Amino acid sequence: MAITVTRLDEHWIASRDDEVIGEVHPWSAPNGKLRLFFDRTDPSAYEALIARINGPCLTTVNEADQPAVDALTALGFVPVRREVLLEIPVARTAFEVPPGYRVISAADTGIRKLMALDDALRDEVPGAEGWESDETSFREQTYDSPYFDPETYLVALAPDNSYAALVRIWNGPRPLPRLGLIGVLPAHRRHGLARALLSAAFNVLADRGAPLAIAEADDSNTASLALLRTFGATETGAELELARP
């Protein structure tokens, strides 16, 4: 039977015989790339939904979901990145902050300084190059987010009080805490700062009784993967980033 596509607010819904068979939520990321987030989408609905989207775009799909991968590649999408999915056991560790540095909660930072640090660190994350946040959106997605946790979103300050690094763990909406970002600016690397920040955040989770945390890392990001394996991270799967030119 024919597939009907209707627009609801900022997303599109595909239906067949009055049954919803797919949704797509387009999002213009701060690096200028259009990302598509599909929800409850049957492979047969991709073509009708994507027909509503103009120009270059990106989406992510589980590598093990072969019907979805096949449907998207048949529509002109090509793999551009692979992200490893990880589970990290939560346990207390004692990696100390390097001398001269100190750690504060993101709740105690200046929004513009934190935003600048976040943009700089994202610029080195595969797939997020060119990230430029605006203050309103950054505030909404950080301090105003229901998943913002001031005890697990931490910032490292250098001896001159400049912002040097951060770790960000979100608590929700997924069942397990999710490591969103761990990053150190180039001038402050090779001092154990990333390890110390991750230890501080994980110690909070351990005290709360959380057994595991989840994370993703580009499979070419050997430094991040090595760091997470230091904490016992194991691979649970992978996702493919697909691009339509």
PDB file of C-alpha atoms in Angstrom:
ATOM      1  CA  MET A   1       0.000   0.000   0.000  1.00  0.00           C
ATOM      2  CA  ALA A   2       1.050   3.614  -0.557  1.00  0.00           C
ATOM      3  CA  ILE A   3       3.113   5.430   2.083  1.00  0.00           C
ATOM      4  CA  THR A   4       1.856   8.810   3.253  1.00  0.00           C
ATOM      5  CA  VAL A   5       4.268  11.375   4.696  1.00  0.00           C
ATOM      6  CA  THR A   6       3.029  14.230   6.876  1.00  0.00           C
ATOM      7  CA  ARG A   7       4.842  17.017   8.673  1.00  0.00           C
ATOM      8  CA  LEU A   8       4.434  17.500  12.405  1.00  0.00           C
ATOM      9  CA  ASP A   9       6.232  20.505  13.915  1.00  0.00           C
ATOM     10  CA  GLU A  10       9.860  20.083  12.775  1.00  0.00           C
ATOM     11  CA  HIS A  11       9.786  16.420  11.781  1.00  0.00           C
ATOM     12  CA  TRP A  12       8.166  14.088   9.251  1.00  0.00           C
ATOM     13  CA  ILE A  13       6.042  10.984   9.880  1.00  0.00           C
ATOM     14  CA  ALA A  14       5.525   8.136   7.408  1.00  0.00           C
ATOM     15  CA  SER A  15       2.322   6.096   7.608  1.00  0.00           C
ATOM     16  CA  ARG A  16       0.847   3.156   5.766  1.00  0.00           C
ATOM     17  CA  ASP A  17      -2.778   2.135   6.236  1.00  0.00           C
ATOM     18  CA  ASP A  18      -2.980   4.583   9.173  1.00  0.00           C
ATOM     19  CA  GLU A  19      -0.048   2.906  10.917  1.00  0.00           C
ATOM     20  CA  VAL A  20       3.130   4.911  11.636  1.00  0.00           C
ATOM     21  CA  ILE A  21       6.092   3.148  10.023  1.00  0.00           C
ATOM     22  CA  GLY A  22       8.773   5.795  10.445  1.00  0.00           C
ATOM     23  CA  GLU A  23       9.830   9.266  11.570  1.00  0.00           C
ATOM     24  CA  VAL A  24      12.701  11.543  10.658  1.00  0.00           C
ATOM     25  CA  HIS A  25      13.876  14.494  12.737  1.00  0.00           C
ATOM     26  CA  PRO A  26      16.248  16.825  10.818  1.00  0.00           C
ATOM     27  CA  TRP A  27      18.710  18.863  12.886  1.00  0.00           C
ATOM     28  CA  SER A  28      21.130  21.508  11.688  1.00  0.00           C
ATOM     29  CA  ALA A  29      24.223  20.969  13.831  1.00  0.00           C
ATOM     30  CA  PRO A  30      26.421  23.910  14.897  1.00  0.00           C
ATOM     31  CA  ASN A  31      29.054  22.816  12.375  1.00  0.00           C
ATOM     32  CA  GLY A  32      26.650  23.456   9.505  1.00  0.00           C
ATOM     33  CA  LYS A  33      25.860  19.804   8.789  1.00  0.00           C
ATOM     34  CA  LEU A  34      22.276  18.559   8.477  1.00  0.00           C
ATOM     35  CA  ARG A  35      21.768  15.424  10.547  1.00  0.00           C
ATOM     36  CA  LEU A  36      18.785  13.103  10.270  1.00  0.00           C
ATOM     37  CA  PHE A  37      17.530  11.178  13.283  1.00  0.00           C
ATOM     38  CA  PHE A  38      15.205   8.323  12.392  1.00  0.00           C
ATOM     39  CA  ASP A  39      12.800   6.805  14.887  1.00  0.00           C
ATOM     40  CA  ARG A  40      10.814   3.543  14.603  1.00  0.00           C
ATOM     41  CA  THR A  41      11.522   3.469  10.878  1.00  0.00           C
ATOM     42  CA  ASP A  42      10.766   0.463   8.708  1.00  0.00           C
ATOM     43  CA  PRO A  43      13.278   0.097   5.840  1.00  0.00           C
ATOM     44  CA  SER A  44      10.448   0.601   3.350  1.00  0.00           C
ATOM     45  CA  ALA A  45       9.812   4.109   4.725  1.00  0.00           C
ATOM     46  CA  TYR A  46      13.286   5.577   4.226  1.00  0.00           C
ATOM     47  CA  GLU A  47      12.771   6.583   0.596  1.00  0.00           C
ATOM     48  CA  ALA A  48       9.536   8.495   1.247  1.00  0.00           C
ATOM     49  CA  LEU A  49      10.956  10.274   4.299  1.00  0.00           C
ATOM     50  CA  ILE A  50      14.283  11.193   2.717  1.00  0.00           C
ATOM     51  CA  ALA A  51      12.464  12.592  -0.315  1.00  0.00           C
ATOM     52  CA  ARG A  52      11.369  15.428   1.983  1.00  0.00           C
ATOM     53  CA  ILE A  53      14.971  16.376   2.789  1.00  0.00           C
ATOM     54  CA  ASN A  54      16.922  18.597   0.408  1.00  0.00           C
ATOM     55  CA  GLY A  55      20.682  18.728  -0.015  1.00  0.00           C
ATOM     56  CA  PRO A  56      23.585  16.980   1.716  1.00  0.00           C
ATOM     57  CA  CYS A  57      22.803  15.231   4.980  1.00  0.00           C
ATOM     58  CA  LEU A  58      24.124  12.698   7.482  1.00  0.00           C
ATOM     59  CA  THR A  59      22.573   9.965   9.547  1.00  0.00           C
ATOM     60  CA  THR A  60      23.762   7.238  11.886  1.00  0.00           C
ATOM     61  CA  VAL A  61      22.610   3.625  11.908  1.00  0.00           C
ATOM     62  CA  ASN A  62      23.566   0.582  13.912  1.00  0.00           C
ATOM     63  CA  GLU A  63      26.091  -1.451  11.966  1.00  0.00           C
ATOM     64  CA  ALA A  64      24.197  -4.649  12.779  1.00  0.00           C
ATOM     65  CA  ASP A  65      20.933  -3.304  11.285  1.00  0.00           C
ATOM     66  CA  GLN A  66      21.648  -4.568   7.778  1.00  0.00           C
ATOM     67  CA  PRO A  67      18.157  -3.827   6.353  1.00  0.00           C
ATOM     68  CA  ALA A  68      18.520  -0.153   7.348  1.00  0.00           C
ATOM     69  CA  VAL A  69      22.089   0.028   6.004  1.00  0.00           C
ATOM     70  CA  ASP A  70      20.995  -1.541   2.714  1.00  0.00           C
ATOM     71  CA  ALA A  71      17.975   0.768   2.384  1.00  0.00           C
ATOM     72  CA  LEU A  72      20.044   3.897   2.966  1.00  0.00           C
ATOM     73  CA  THR A  73      22.924   2.917   0.700  1.00  0.00           C
ATOM     74  CA  ALA A  74      20.404   2.152  -2.053  1.00  0.00           C
ATOM     75  CA  LEU A  75      19.252   5.782  -1.679  1.00  0.00           C
ATOM     76  CA  GLY A  76      22.753   7.173  -2.232  1.00  0.00           C
ATOM     77  CA  PHE A  77      24.136   7.245   1.304  1.00  0.00           C
ATOM     78  CA  VAL A  78      27.754   6.166   1.731  1.00  0.00           C
ATOM     79  CA  PRO A  79      29.656   5.232   4.939  1.00  0.00           C
ATOM     80  CA  VAL A  80      31.995   8.007   6.104  1.00  0.00           C
ATOM     81  CA  ARG A  81      32.730   7.075   9.720  1.00  0.00           C
ATOM     82  CA  ARG A  82      32.451   4.172  12.137  1.00  0.00           C
ATOM     83  CA  GLU A  83      31.884   4.641  15.858  1.00  0.00           C
ATOM     84  CA  VAL A  84      32.598   1.931  18.393  1.00  0.00           C
ATOM     85  CA  LEU A  85      29.981   1.475  21.133  1.00  0.00           C
ATOM     86  CA  LEU A  86      31.461   0.844  24.560  1.00  0.00           C
ATOM     87  CA  GLU A  87      30.471  -0.219  28.050  1.00  0.00           C
ATOM     88  CA  ILE A  88      32.715   0.914  30.896  1.00  0.00           C
ATOM     89  CA  PRO A  89      32.560  -0.687  34.353  1.00  0.00           C
ATOM     90  CA  VAL A  90      32.168   1.940  37.046  1.00  0.00           C
ATOM     91  CA  ALA A  91      34.630   1.678  39.919  1.00  0.00           C
ATOM     92  CA  ARG A  92      36.478   4.077  42.172  1.00  0.00           C
ATOM     93  CA  THR A  93      39.997   4.979  41.038  1.00  0.00           C
ATOM     94  CA  ALA A  94      42.679   7.292  42.393  1.00  0.00           C
ATOM     95  CA  PHE A  95      44.103   9.123  39.395  1.00  0.00           C
ATOM     96  CA  GLU A  96      45.044  12.517  40.783  1.00  0.00           C
ATOM     97  CA  VAL A  97      44.790  15.921  39.122  1.00  0.00           C
ATOM     98  CA  PRO A  98      48.232  17.104  37.926  1.00  0.00           C
ATOM     99  CA  PRO A  99      49.974  19.695  40.151  1.00  0.00           C
ATOM    100  CA  GLY A 100      48.820  23.244  39.488  1.00  0.00           C
ATOM    101  CA  TYR A 101      45.490  22.206  37.959  1.00  0.00           C
ATOM    102  CA  ARG A 102      42.153  22.140  39.718  1.00  0.00           C
ATOM    103  CA  VAL A 103      38.717  20.784  38.885  1.00  0.00           C
ATOM    104  CA  ILE A 104      35.413  22.615  39.166  1.00  0.00           C
ATOM    105  CA  SER A 105      31.835  21.786  38.264  1.00  0.00           C
ATOM    106  CA  ALA A 106      30.488  23.075  34.961  1.00  0.00           C
ATOM    107  CA  ALA A 107      27.765  24.679  37.095  1.00  0.00           C
ATOM    108  CA  ASP A 108      30.426  27.070  38.404  1.00  0.00           C
ATOM    109  CA  THR A 109      31.834  28.089  35.024  1.00  0.00           C
ATOM    110  CA  GLY A 110      31.259  31.109  32.832  1.00  0.00           C
ATOM    111  CA  ILE A 111      29.038  30.107  29.930  1.00  0.00           C
ATOM    112  CA  ARG A 112      31.137  31.813  27.253  1.00  0.00           C
ATOM    113  CA  LYS A 113      34.386  30.266  28.466  1.00  0.00           C
ATOM    114  CA  LEU A 114      32.782  26.830  28.716  1.00  0.00           C
ATOM    115  CA  MET A 115      31.246  27.204  25.266  1.00  0.00           C
ATOM    116  CA  ALA A 116      34.614  28.191  23.778  1.00  0.00           C
ATOM    117  CA  LEU A 117      36.282  25.176  25.421  1.00  0.00           C
ATOM    118  CA  ASP A 118      33.550  22.866  24.184  1.00  0.00           C
ATOM    119  CA  ASP A 119      33.823  24.189  20.609  1.00  0.00           C
ATOM    120  CA  ALA A 120      37.607  23.819  20.617  1.00  0.00           C
ATOM    121  CA  LEU A 121      37.462  20.241  21.882  1.00  0.00           C
ATOM    122  CA  ARG A 122      34.673  19.215  19.508  1.00  0.00           C
ATOM    123  CA  ASP A 123      36.719  20.550  16.608  1.00  0.00           C
ATOM    124  CA  GLU A 124      39.091  17.637  17.162  1.00  0.00           C
ATOM    125  CA  VAL A 125      36.329  15.027  17.425  1.00  0.00           C
ATOM    126  CA  PRO A 126      35.837  13.163  14.126  1.00  0.00           C
ATOM    127  CA  GLY A 127      32.560  14.272  12.590  1.00  0.00           C
ATOM    128  CA  ALA A 128      32.233  17.450  14.690  1.00  0.00           C
ATOM    129  CA  GLU A 129      34.843  19.605  12.968  1.00  0.00           C
ATOM    130  CA  GLY A 130      33.889  23.271  12.642  1.00  0.00           C
ATOM    131  CA  TRP A 131      31.509  23.237  15.616  1.00  0.00           C
ATOM    132  CA  GLU A 132      30.413  26.782  16.562  1.00  0.00           C
ATOM    133  CA  SER A 133      27.767  27.028  19.263  1.00  0.00           C
ATOM    134  CA  ASP A 134      25.524  29.984  19.981  1.00  0.00           C
ATOM    135  CA  GLU A 135      24.982  31.018  23.583  1.00  0.00           C
ATOM    136  CA  THR A 136      21.220  30.464  23.683  1.00  0.00           C
ATOM    137  CA  SER A 137      21.325  26.920  22.308  1.00  0.00           C
ATOM    138  CA  PHE A 138      24.369  26.040  24.388  1.00  0.00           C
ATOM    139  CA  ARG A 139      22.629  27.129  27.570  1.00  0.00           C
ATOM    140  CA  GLU A 140      19.507  25.132  26.672  1.00  0.00           C
ATOM    141  CA  GLN A 141      21.507  21.996  25.908  1.00  0.00           C
ATOM    142  CA  THR A 142      23.785  22.333  28.930  1.00  0.00           C
ATOM    143  CA  TYR A 143      22.563  24.047  32.081  1.00  0.00           C
ATOM    144  CA  ASP A 144      18.872  23.830  31.175  1.00  0.00           C
ATOM    145  CA  SER A 145      18.977  20.185  30.117  1.00  0.00           C
ATOM    146  CA  PRO A 146      17.166  17.785  32.487  1.00  0.00           C
ATOM    147  CA  TYR A 147      20.156  15.449  32.089  1.00  0.00           C
ATOM    148  CA  PHE A 148      22.785  17.995  33.155  1.00  0.00           C
ATOM    149  CA  ASP A 149      24.614  16.673  36.207  1.00  0.00           C
ATOM    150  CA  PRO A 150      26.905  19.222  37.877  1.00  0.00           C
ATOM    151  CA  GLU A 151      28.770  16.448  39.708  1.00  0.00           C
ATOM    152  CA  THR A 152      29.737  14.575  36.536  1.00  0.00           C
ATOM    153  CA  TYR A 153      30.196  17.542  34.175  1.00  0.00           C
ATOM    154  CA  LEU A 154      33.596  18.786  35.260  1.00  0.00           C
ATOM    155  CA  VAL A 155      36.105  21.317  33.953  1.00  0.00           C
ATOM    156  CA  ALA A 156      39.850  21.414  34.604  1.00  0.00           C
ATOM    157  CA  LEU A 157      41.451  24.817  35.141  1.00  0.00           C
ATOM    158  CA  ALA A 158      45.123  25.378  34.344  1.00  0.00           C
ATOM    159  CA  PRO A 159      47.493  27.156  36.766  1.00  0.00           C
ATOM    160  CA  ASP A 160      46.644  30.473  35.087  1.00  0.00           C
ATOM    161  CA  ASN A 161      42.894  29.735  35.547  1.00  0.00           C
ATOM    162  CA  SER A 162      42.323  29.222  31.819  1.00  0.00           C
ATOM    163  CA  TYR A 163      40.027  26.348  30.837  1.00  0.00           C
ATOM    164  CA  ALA A 164      42.080  23.292  29.889  1.00  0.00           C
ATOM    165  CA  ALA A 165      39.836  20.216  29.694  1.00  0.00           C
ATOM    166  CA  LEU A 166      36.426  18.799  30.462  1.00  0.00           C
ATOM    167  CA  VAL A 167      34.543  15.587  31.066  1.00  0.00           C
ATOM    168  CA  ARG A 168      30.804  15.383  30.482  1.00  0.00           C
ATOM    169  CA  ILE A 169      28.609  12.520  31.658  1.00  0.00           C
ATOM    170  CA  TRP A 170      24.865  12.757  31.050  1.00  0.00           C
ATOM    171  CA  ASN A 171      22.419  11.003  33.362  1.00  0.00           C
ATOM    172  CA  GLY A 172      19.417  10.177  31.146  1.00  0.00           C
ATOM    173  CA  PRO A 173      17.406   9.569  29.108  1.00  0.00           C
ATOM    174  CA  ARG A 174      19.195   6.246  28.585  1.00  0.00           C
ATOM    175  CA  PRO A 175      19.172   3.647  31.363  1.00  0.00           C
ATOM    176  CA  LEU A 176      22.935   3.968  31.896  1.00  0.00           C
ATOM    177  CA  PRO A 177      25.016   7.146  32.376  1.00  0.00           C
ATOM    178  CA  ARG A 178      26.562   8.217  29.073  1.00  0.00           C
ATOM    179  CA  LEU A 179      30.011   9.695  28.627  1.00  0.00           C
ATOM    180  CA  GLY A 180      29.371  12.491  26.149  1.00  0.00           C
ATOM    181  CA  LEU A 181      32.868  13.953  25.907  1.00  0.00           C
ATOM    182  CA  ILE A 182      36.297  13.765  27.485  1.00  0.00           C
ATOM    183  CA  GLY A 183      38.831  16.157  26.000  1.00  0.00           C
ATOM    184  CA  VAL A 184      41.999  18.116  26.764  1.00  0.00           C
ATOM    185  CA  LEU A 185      43.340  21.109  24.846  1.00  0.00           C
ATOM    186  CA  PRO A 186      46.672  20.361  23.093  1.00  0.00           C
ATOM    187  CA  ALA A 187      48.779  22.566  25.378  1.00  0.00           C
ATOM    188  CA  HIS A 188      47.693  20.581  28.445  1.00  0.00           C
ATOM    189  CA  ARG A 189      48.028  17.022  27.198  1.00  0.00           C
ATOM    190  CA  ARG A 190      50.366  14.277  28.405  1.00  0.00           C
ATOM    191  CA  HIS A 191      49.965  15.240  32.067  1.00  0.00           C
ATOM    192  CA  GLY A 192      47.285  12.664  32.940  1.00  0.00           C
ATOM    193  CA  LEU A 193      44.538  15.293  32.974  1.00  0.00           C
ATOM    194  CA  ALA A 194      41.982  13.274  30.974  1.00  0.00           C
ATOM    195  CA  ARG A 195      42.507  10.248  33.186  1.00  0.00           C
ATOM    196  CA  ALA A 196      42.118  12.380  36.333  1.00  0.00           C
ATOM    197  CA  LEU A 197      38.898  14.001  35.108  1.00  0.00           C
ATOM    198  CA  LEU A 198      37.361  10.702  34.093  1.00  0.00           C
ATOM    199  CA  SER A 199      38.357   9.231  37.454  1.00  0.00           C
ATOM    200  CA  ALA A 200      36.690  12.107  39.318  1.00  0.00           C
ATOM    201  CA  ALA A 201      33.436  11.720  37.388  1.00  0.00           C
ATOM    202  CA  PHE A 202      33.410   7.932  37.666  1.00  0.00           C
ATOM    203  CA  ASN A 203      34.023   8.132  41.413  1.00  0.00           C
ATOM    204  CA  VAL A 204      30.753  10.058  41.707  1.00  0.00           C
ATOM    205  CA  LEU A 205      28.939   7.354  39.730  1.00  0.00           C
ATOM    206  CA  ALA A 206      30.558   4.635  41.842  1.00  0.00           C
ATOM    207  CA  ASP A 207      29.382   6.299  45.050  1.00  0.00           C
ATOM    208  CA  ARG A 208      25.861   6.305  43.604  1.00  0.00           C
ATOM    209  CA  GLY A 209      26.051   2.602  42.859  1.00  0.00           C
ATOM    210  CA  ALA A 210      26.037   2.829  39.053  1.00  0.00           C
ATOM    211  CA  PRO A 211      27.446  -0.431  37.640  1.00  0.00           C
ATOM    212  CA  LEU A 212      28.244   0.707  34.095  1.00  0.00           C
ATOM    213  CA  ALA A 213      28.532   3.732  31.845  1.00  0.00           C
ATOM    214  CA  ILE A 214      28.275   3.816  28.062  1.00  0.00           C
ATOM    215  CA  ALA A 215      30.248   5.764  25.474  1.00  0.00           C
ATOM    216  CA  GLU A 216      30.998   6.005  21.765  1.00  0.00           C
ATOM    217  CA  ALA A 217      34.321   6.691  20.069  1.00  0.00           C
ATOM    218  CA  ASP A 218      35.362   6.965  16.456  1.00  0.00           C
ATOM    219  CA  ASP A 219      37.284   3.832  15.571  1.00  0.00           C
ATOM    220  CA  SER A 220      40.153   5.993  14.285  1.00  0.00           C
ATOM    221  CA  ASN A 221      40.449   7.850  17.600  1.00  0.00           C
ATOM    222  CA  THR A 222      43.148   5.634  19.088  1.00  0.00           C
ATOM    223  CA  ALA A 223      43.937   7.990  21.976  1.00  0.00           C
ATOM    224  CA  SER A 224      40.355   8.042  23.263  1.00  0.00           C
ATOM    225  CA  LEU A 225      39.955   4.299  22.858  1.00  0.00           C
ATOM    226  CA  ALA A 226      43.202   3.682  24.745  1.00  0.00           C
ATOM    227  CA  LEU A 227      42.072   5.974  27.578  1.00  0.00           C
ATOM    228  CA  LEU A 228      38.692   4.262  27.925  1.00  0.00           C
ATOM    229  CA  ARG A 229      40.278   0.816  27.863  1.00  0.00           C
ATOM    230  CA  THR A 230      42.395   1.942  30.807  1.00  0.00           C
ATOM    231  CA  PHE A 231      39.095   2.027  32.695  1.00  0.00           C
ATOM    232  CA  GLY A 232      38.088  -1.409  31.415  1.00  0.00           C
ATOM    233  CA  ALA A 233      35.925  -0.397  28.454  1.00  0.00           C
ATOM    234  CA  THR A 234      34.724  -3.204  26.189  1.00  0.00           C
ATOM    235  CA  GLU A 235      33.122  -2.980  22.753  1.00  0.00           C
ATOM    236  CA  THR A 236      29.425  -3.843  22.481  1.00  0.00           C
ATOM    237  CA  GLY A 237      28.842  -2.962  18.830  1.00  0.00           C
ATOM    238  CA  ALA A 238      29.301  -0.158  16.345  1.00  0.00           C
ATOM    239  CA  GLU A 239      27.404   2.515  14.441  1.00  0.00           C
ATOM    240  CA  LEU A 240      27.967   3.762  10.922  1.00  0.00           C
ATOM    241  CA  GLU A 241      27.719   7.401   9.944  1.00  0.00           C
ATOM    242  CA  LEU A 242      26.290   7.596   6.444  1.00  0.00           C
ATOM    243  CA  ALA A 243      26.370  10.677   4.235  1.00  0.00           C
ATOM    244  CA  ARG A 244      24.317  11.703   1.241  1.00  0.00           C
ATOM    245  CA  PRO A 245      26.452  14.034  -0.893  1.00  0.00           C
TER     246      PRO A 245
END
